[in-house]
PDB file of C-alpha atoms in Angstrom:
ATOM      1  CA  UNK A 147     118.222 135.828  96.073  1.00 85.00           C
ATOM      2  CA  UNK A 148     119.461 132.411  96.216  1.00 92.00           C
ATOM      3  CA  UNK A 149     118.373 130.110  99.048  1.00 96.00           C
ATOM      4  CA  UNK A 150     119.926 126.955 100.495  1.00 98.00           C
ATOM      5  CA  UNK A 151     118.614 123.979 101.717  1.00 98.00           C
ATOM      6  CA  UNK A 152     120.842 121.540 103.286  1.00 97.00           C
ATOM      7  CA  UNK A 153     119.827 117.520 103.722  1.00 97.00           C
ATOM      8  CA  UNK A 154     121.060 113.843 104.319  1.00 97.00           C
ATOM      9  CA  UNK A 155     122.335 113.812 107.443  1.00 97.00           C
ATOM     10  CA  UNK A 156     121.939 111.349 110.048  1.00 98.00           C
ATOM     11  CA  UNK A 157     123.288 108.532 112.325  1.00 98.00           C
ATOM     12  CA  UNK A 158     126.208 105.964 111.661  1.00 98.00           C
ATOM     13  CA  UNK A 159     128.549 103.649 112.770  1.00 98.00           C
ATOM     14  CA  UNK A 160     132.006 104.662 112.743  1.00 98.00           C
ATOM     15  CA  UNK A 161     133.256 103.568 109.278  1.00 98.00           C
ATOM     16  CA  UNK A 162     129.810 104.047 107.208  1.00 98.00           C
ATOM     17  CA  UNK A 163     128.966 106.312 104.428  1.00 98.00           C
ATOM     18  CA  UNK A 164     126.837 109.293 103.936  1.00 98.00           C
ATOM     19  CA  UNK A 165     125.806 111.704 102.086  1.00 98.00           C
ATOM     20  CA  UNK A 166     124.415 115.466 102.459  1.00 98.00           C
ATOM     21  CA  UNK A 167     123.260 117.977  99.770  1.00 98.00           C
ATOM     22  CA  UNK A 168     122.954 121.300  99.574  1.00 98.00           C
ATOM     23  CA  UNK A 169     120.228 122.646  96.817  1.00 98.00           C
ATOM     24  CA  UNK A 170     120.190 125.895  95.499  1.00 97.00           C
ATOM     25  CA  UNK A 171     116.546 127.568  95.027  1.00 96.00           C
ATOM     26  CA  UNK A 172     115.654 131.402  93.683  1.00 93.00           C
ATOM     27  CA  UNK A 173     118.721 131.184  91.947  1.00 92.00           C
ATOM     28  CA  UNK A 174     121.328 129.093  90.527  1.00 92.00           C
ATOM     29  CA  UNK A 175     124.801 128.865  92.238  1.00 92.00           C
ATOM     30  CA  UNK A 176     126.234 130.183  89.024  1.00 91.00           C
ATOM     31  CA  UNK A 177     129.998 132.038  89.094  1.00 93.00           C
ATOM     32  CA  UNK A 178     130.682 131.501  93.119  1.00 94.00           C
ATOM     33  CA  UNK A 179     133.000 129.495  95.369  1.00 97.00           C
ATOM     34  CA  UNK A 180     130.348 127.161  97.361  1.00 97.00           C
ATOM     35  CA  UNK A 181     131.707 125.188 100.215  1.00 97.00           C
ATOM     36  CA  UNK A 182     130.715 122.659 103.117  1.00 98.00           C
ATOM     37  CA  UNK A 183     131.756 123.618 107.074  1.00 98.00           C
ATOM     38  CA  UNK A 184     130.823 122.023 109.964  1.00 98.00           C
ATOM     39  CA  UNK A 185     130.139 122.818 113.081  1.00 97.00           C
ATOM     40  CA  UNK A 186     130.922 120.546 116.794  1.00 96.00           C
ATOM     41  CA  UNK A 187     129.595 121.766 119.860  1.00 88.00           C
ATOM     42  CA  UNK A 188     131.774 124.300 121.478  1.00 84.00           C
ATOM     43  CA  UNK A 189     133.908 123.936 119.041  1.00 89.00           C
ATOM     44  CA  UNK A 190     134.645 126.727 115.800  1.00 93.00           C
ATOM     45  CA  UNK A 191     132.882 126.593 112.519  1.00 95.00           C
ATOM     46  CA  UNK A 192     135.423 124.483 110.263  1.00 96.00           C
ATOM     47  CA  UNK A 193     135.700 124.422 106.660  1.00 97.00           C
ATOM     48  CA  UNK A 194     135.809 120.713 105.055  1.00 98.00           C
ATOM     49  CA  UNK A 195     135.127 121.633 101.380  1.00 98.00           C
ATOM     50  CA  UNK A 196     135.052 123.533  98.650  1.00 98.00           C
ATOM     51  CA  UNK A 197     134.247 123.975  95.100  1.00 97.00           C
ATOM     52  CA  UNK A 198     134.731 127.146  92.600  1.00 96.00           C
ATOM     53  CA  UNK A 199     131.968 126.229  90.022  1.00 95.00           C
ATOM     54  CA  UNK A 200     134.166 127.720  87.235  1.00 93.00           C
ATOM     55  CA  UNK A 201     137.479 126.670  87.416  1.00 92.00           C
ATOM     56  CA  UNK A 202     136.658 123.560  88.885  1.00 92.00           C
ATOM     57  CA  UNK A 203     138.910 123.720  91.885  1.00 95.00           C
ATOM     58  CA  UNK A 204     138.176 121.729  94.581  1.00 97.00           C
ATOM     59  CA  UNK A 205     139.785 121.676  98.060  1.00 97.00           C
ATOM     60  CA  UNK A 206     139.801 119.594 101.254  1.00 98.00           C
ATOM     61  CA  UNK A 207     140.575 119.988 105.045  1.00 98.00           C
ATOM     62  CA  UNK A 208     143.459 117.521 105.812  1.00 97.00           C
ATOM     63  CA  UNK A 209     140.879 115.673 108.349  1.00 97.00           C
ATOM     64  CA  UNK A 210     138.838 114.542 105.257  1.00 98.00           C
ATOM     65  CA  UNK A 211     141.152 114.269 102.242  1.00 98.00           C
ATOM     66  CA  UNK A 212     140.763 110.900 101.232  1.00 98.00           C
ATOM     67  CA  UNK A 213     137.378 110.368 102.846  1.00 98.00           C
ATOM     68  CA  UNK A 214     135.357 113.101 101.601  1.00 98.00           C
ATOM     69  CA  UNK A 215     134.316 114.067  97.928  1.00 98.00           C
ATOM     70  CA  UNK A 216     132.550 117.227  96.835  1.00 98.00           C
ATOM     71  CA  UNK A 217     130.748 117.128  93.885  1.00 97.00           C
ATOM     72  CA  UNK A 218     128.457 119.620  91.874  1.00 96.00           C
ATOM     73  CA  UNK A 219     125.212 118.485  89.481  1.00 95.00           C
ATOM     74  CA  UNK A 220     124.425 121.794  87.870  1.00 91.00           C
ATOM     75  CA  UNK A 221     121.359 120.766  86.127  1.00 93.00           C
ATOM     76  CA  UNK A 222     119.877 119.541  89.393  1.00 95.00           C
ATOM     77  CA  UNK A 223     120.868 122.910  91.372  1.00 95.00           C
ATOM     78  CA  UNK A 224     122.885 120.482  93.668  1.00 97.00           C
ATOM     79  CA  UNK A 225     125.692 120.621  95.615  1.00 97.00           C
ATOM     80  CA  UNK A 226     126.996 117.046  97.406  1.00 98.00           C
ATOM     81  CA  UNK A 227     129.209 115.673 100.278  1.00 98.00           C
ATOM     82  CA  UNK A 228     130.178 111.985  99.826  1.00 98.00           C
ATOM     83  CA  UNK A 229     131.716 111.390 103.135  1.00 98.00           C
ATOM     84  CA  UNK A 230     133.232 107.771 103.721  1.00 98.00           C
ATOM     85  CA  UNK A 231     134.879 106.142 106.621  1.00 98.00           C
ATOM     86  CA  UNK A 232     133.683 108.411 108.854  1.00 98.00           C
ATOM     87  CA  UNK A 233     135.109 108.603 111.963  1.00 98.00           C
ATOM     88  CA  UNK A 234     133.417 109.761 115.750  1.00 97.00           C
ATOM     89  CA  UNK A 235     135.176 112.930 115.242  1.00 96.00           C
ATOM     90  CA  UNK A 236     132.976 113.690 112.053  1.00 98.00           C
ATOM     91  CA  UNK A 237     130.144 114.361 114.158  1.00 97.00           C
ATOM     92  CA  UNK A 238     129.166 117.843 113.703  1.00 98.00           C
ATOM     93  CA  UNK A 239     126.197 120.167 112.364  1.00 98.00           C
ATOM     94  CA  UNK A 240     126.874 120.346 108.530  1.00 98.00           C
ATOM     95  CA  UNK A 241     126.604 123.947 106.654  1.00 98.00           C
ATOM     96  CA  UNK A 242     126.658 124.484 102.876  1.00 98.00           C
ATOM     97  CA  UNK A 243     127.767 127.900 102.165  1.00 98.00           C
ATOM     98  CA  UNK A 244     128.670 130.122  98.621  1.00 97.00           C
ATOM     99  CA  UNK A 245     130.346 133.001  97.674  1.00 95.00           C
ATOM    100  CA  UNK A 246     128.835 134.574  94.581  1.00 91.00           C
ATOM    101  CA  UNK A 247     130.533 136.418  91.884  1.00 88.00           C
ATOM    102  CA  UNK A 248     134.207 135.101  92.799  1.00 90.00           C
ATOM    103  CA  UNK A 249     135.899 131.499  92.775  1.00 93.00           C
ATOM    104  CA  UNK A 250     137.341 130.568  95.673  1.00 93.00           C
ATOM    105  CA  UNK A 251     141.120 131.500  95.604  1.00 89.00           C
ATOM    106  CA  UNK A 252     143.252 130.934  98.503  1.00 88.00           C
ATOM    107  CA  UNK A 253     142.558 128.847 101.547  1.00 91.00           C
ATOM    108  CA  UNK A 254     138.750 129.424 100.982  1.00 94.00           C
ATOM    109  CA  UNK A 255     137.872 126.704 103.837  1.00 94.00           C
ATOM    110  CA  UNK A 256     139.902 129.206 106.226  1.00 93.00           C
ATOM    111  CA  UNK A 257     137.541 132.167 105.565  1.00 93.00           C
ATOM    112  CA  UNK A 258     133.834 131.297 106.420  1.00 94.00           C
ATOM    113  CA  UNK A 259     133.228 134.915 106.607  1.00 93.00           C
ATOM    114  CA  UNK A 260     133.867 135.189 102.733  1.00 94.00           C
ATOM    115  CA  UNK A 261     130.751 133.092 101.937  1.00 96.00           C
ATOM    116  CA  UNK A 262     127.395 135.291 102.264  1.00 95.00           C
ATOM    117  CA  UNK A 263     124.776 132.799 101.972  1.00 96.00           C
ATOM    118  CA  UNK A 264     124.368 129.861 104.438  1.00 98.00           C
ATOM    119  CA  UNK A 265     122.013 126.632 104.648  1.00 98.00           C
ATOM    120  CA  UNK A 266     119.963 125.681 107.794  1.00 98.00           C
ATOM    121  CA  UNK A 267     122.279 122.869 108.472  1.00 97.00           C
ATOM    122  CA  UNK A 268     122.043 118.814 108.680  1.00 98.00           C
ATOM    123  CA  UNK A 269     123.465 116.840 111.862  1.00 98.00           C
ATOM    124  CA  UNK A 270     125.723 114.108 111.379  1.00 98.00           C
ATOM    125  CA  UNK A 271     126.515 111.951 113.456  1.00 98.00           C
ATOM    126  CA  UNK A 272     128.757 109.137 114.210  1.00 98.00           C
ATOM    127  CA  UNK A 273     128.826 106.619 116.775  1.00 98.00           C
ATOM    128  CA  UNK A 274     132.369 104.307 117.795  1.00 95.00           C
TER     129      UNK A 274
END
């Protein structure tokens, strides 16, 4: 069963970099839709990204397009957020999440409850 292991966050300045990965151990991420949501306090878990690792499809939440790249390194297990000009309104608890056996068809950062396996989470935050 495949475990994951989210990392990287940490503190900025609004308009800094970071980045946060997600590895995969027990198992590789293989034929599944994985994804990155996030989490502010009081506020609902929120997809930002996702990635079907076999057609290649990638989406984004309007808040990030332009900001934010997902990427996948298959011989390394590991998922990645590059997340740029970050803004206060970043700040959140960051989840990695996949769906295995399926890619991630429609709207897949709308339907959290689709992905079965969850990391532990990394904080980020950002200061103004």
């Amino acid at each position: 069963q495949v475990r994951l292991v989210d990392s990287g966050g940490g503190s900025v300045q609004a308009g800094g970099s970071l980045r946060v990965s997600c590895v995969a151990y027990g198992a590789t991420f293989g034929w599944s839709c994985v994804g990155w949501f996030r989490q502010a306090l009081e506020n609902e878990r929120e997809g930002v990204a996702a990635i079907g690792t076999g057609d290649g499809k990638i989406y984004y939440a309007d808040s990030v397009k332009g900001r934010f790249t997902v990427s996948l390194d298959t011989d390394k297990n590991t998922m990645y957020l590059q997340m740029n000009s970050l803004k206060p309104e970043d700040t959140a608890m960051y989840y990695c999440a996949t769906a295995r056996g399926v890619q991630c068809g429609d709207s897949p950062l709308r339907q959290p409850g689709a992905f079965g396996t969850w990391g532990q989470g990394t904080q980020v935050t950002v200061s103004s």
